[in-house]
């Protein structure tokens, strides 16, 4: 994964063809054109909780997605990511933390509590997972019940 991230970033950003003699990826004369519109490149999003994955996140990711439903584990994994970042001299705040959260139509307070806990834990990208069947007006309901309470001022 680390080699793939390195190659992808180089393909997106380097103007000249390059060789890459990796252990898992070997390229000769690699080049990508046209380049992505986003500058310096599209965000690299990596999801996972394993220590090895978090090392790759620290080194390469712009966004870390963690599918944790246990807040204590989420906090431990986030702290581990911070330590890996410190070990390589990267500001942990430079990685956007993302988390999917299930939505409860019957108990929106439970969902708001989960959103609040995620925000308090440093997650700035929350993906709300809506279960089917979707009630009528679900988008307005989500905006009013779940998003508006957290909107800035």
XYZ file of C-alpha atoms in Angstrom:
153
model
C 0.000 0.000 0.000
C 2.807 2.409 0.850
C 4.489 1.781 -2.494
C 1.197 2.239 -4.333
C 0.607 5.570 -2.580
C 4.105 6.734 -3.496
C 3.637 5.768 -7.138
C 0.177 7.310 -7.393
C 1.343 10.612 -5.904
C 4.337 10.714 -8.232
C 2.150 9.945 -11.257
C -0.141 12.797 -10.284
C 2.587 15.352 -9.624
C 5.776 14.660 -11.605
C 6.157 16.261 -15.015
C 8.706 13.769 -16.355
C 8.561 9.964 -16.700
C 10.163 8.098 -13.811
C 11.285 4.631 -12.837
C 10.187 2.974 -9.621
C 12.070 -0.143 -8.504
C 9.893 -1.136 -5.543
C 9.479 -4.465 -3.823
C 5.866 -4.816 -4.977
C 5.604 -2.265 -7.778
C 8.197 -1.935 -10.512
C 7.761 0.718 -13.180
C 9.904 1.976 -16.016
C 9.127 5.267 -17.689
C 5.937 5.777 -15.680
C 3.969 8.875 -16.606
C 0.440 10.178 -16.162
C -1.165 12.707 -18.415
C -3.403 14.613 -18.122
C -2.666 15.449 -14.508
C -5.520 15.704 -12.012
C -7.219 19.077 -11.797
C -6.948 19.189 -7.989
C -3.731 20.705 -6.685
C -1.373 19.499 -5.574
C -3.293 16.251 -6.209
C -6.585 14.577 -5.233
C -6.700 13.605 -1.569
C -5.432 10.167 -0.711
C -7.995 8.460 1.533
C -7.004 5.365 3.479
C -9.315 3.455 5.774
C -8.420 0.964 8.441
C -7.434 0.323 12.014
C -4.449 -2.047 11.864
C -1.146 -0.693 13.105
C 0.533 -1.341 9.753
C -2.234 0.547 7.957
C -1.986 3.468 10.364
C 1.742 3.723 9.609
C 0.872 4.104 5.926
C -1.823 6.642 6.817
C 0.729 8.690 8.770
C 3.124 8.672 5.852
C 0.790 9.084 2.872
C -2.852 9.868 3.610
C -4.679 13.156 3.457
C -7.782 11.545 4.985
C -8.043 8.630 7.416
C -11.386 6.837 7.515
C -12.074 4.718 10.559
C -15.143 2.513 10.752
C -15.185 2.202 14.523
C -18.315 1.795 16.584
C -16.425 1.542 19.864
C -15.387 5.032 20.984
C -12.609 3.751 23.240
C -11.052 1.808 20.344
C -11.522 4.806 18.064
C -9.621 7.004 20.527
C -6.821 4.425 20.884
C -6.419 4.121 17.116
C -6.462 7.903 16.710
C -3.789 8.287 19.422
C -1.686 5.611 17.710
C -1.953 7.527 14.437
C -0.803 10.664 16.282
C 2.241 8.783 17.596
C 3.119 7.488 14.131
C 2.848 11.038 12.769
C 5.092 12.357 15.538
C 7.627 9.642 14.760
C 8.018 10.863 11.179
C 7.662 14.575 11.957
C 4.206 15.033 10.462
C 1.566 17.228 12.051
C -1.317 14.854 12.913
C -3.756 17.705 12.257
C -2.770 17.577 8.586
C -4.748 14.335 8.275
C -8.513 14.747 8.145
C -10.170 12.102 10.292
C -13.334 10.613 8.843
C -15.868 8.267 10.398
C -19.118 6.694 9.186
C -21.915 6.714 11.744
C -25.233 4.857 11.609
C -28.376 6.979 11.756
C -31.291 6.079 14.000
C -34.580 7.460 12.695
C -36.333 6.430 15.909
C -33.729 7.846 18.288
C -32.059 10.882 16.661
C -30.547 11.875 20.013
C -28.431 8.701 19.878
C -27.095 9.751 16.489
C -26.467 13.323 17.671
C -24.556 11.931 20.667
C -22.406 9.798 18.350
C -21.725 12.821 16.117
C -20.778 14.885 19.159
C -18.410 12.177 20.422
C -16.788 11.877 17.000
C -16.283 15.640 16.773
C -14.878 15.729 20.306
C -12.463 12.945 19.307
C -11.094 15.068 16.445
C -13.077 13.643 13.542
C -13.979 16.438 11.132
C -15.589 14.376 8.381
C -18.680 12.460 9.438
C -20.494 10.203 6.971
C -24.052 9.500 8.065
C -25.192 6.007 7.067
C -28.945 6.013 6.527
C -30.722 2.674 6.746
C -33.325 1.721 4.163
C -36.224 2.055 3.810
C -35.859 5.830 3.745
C -38.712 7.777 5.260
C -40.367 10.521 3.229
C -38.406 13.768 3.465
C -35.340 12.021 4.875
C -32.872 14.592 3.503
C -34.669 17.477 5.203
C -35.016 15.443 8.382
C -31.279 14.658 8.453
C -30.412 18.303 7.827
C -32.740 19.570 10.551
C -32.298 16.869 13.195
C -28.700 15.800 12.732
C -26.663 18.430 10.888
C -28.091 21.807 11.934
C -27.341 21.298 15.647
C -23.624 21.141 14.765
C -23.534 23.938 12.192
C -21.302 26.865 13.155
C -22.966 29.900 14.613
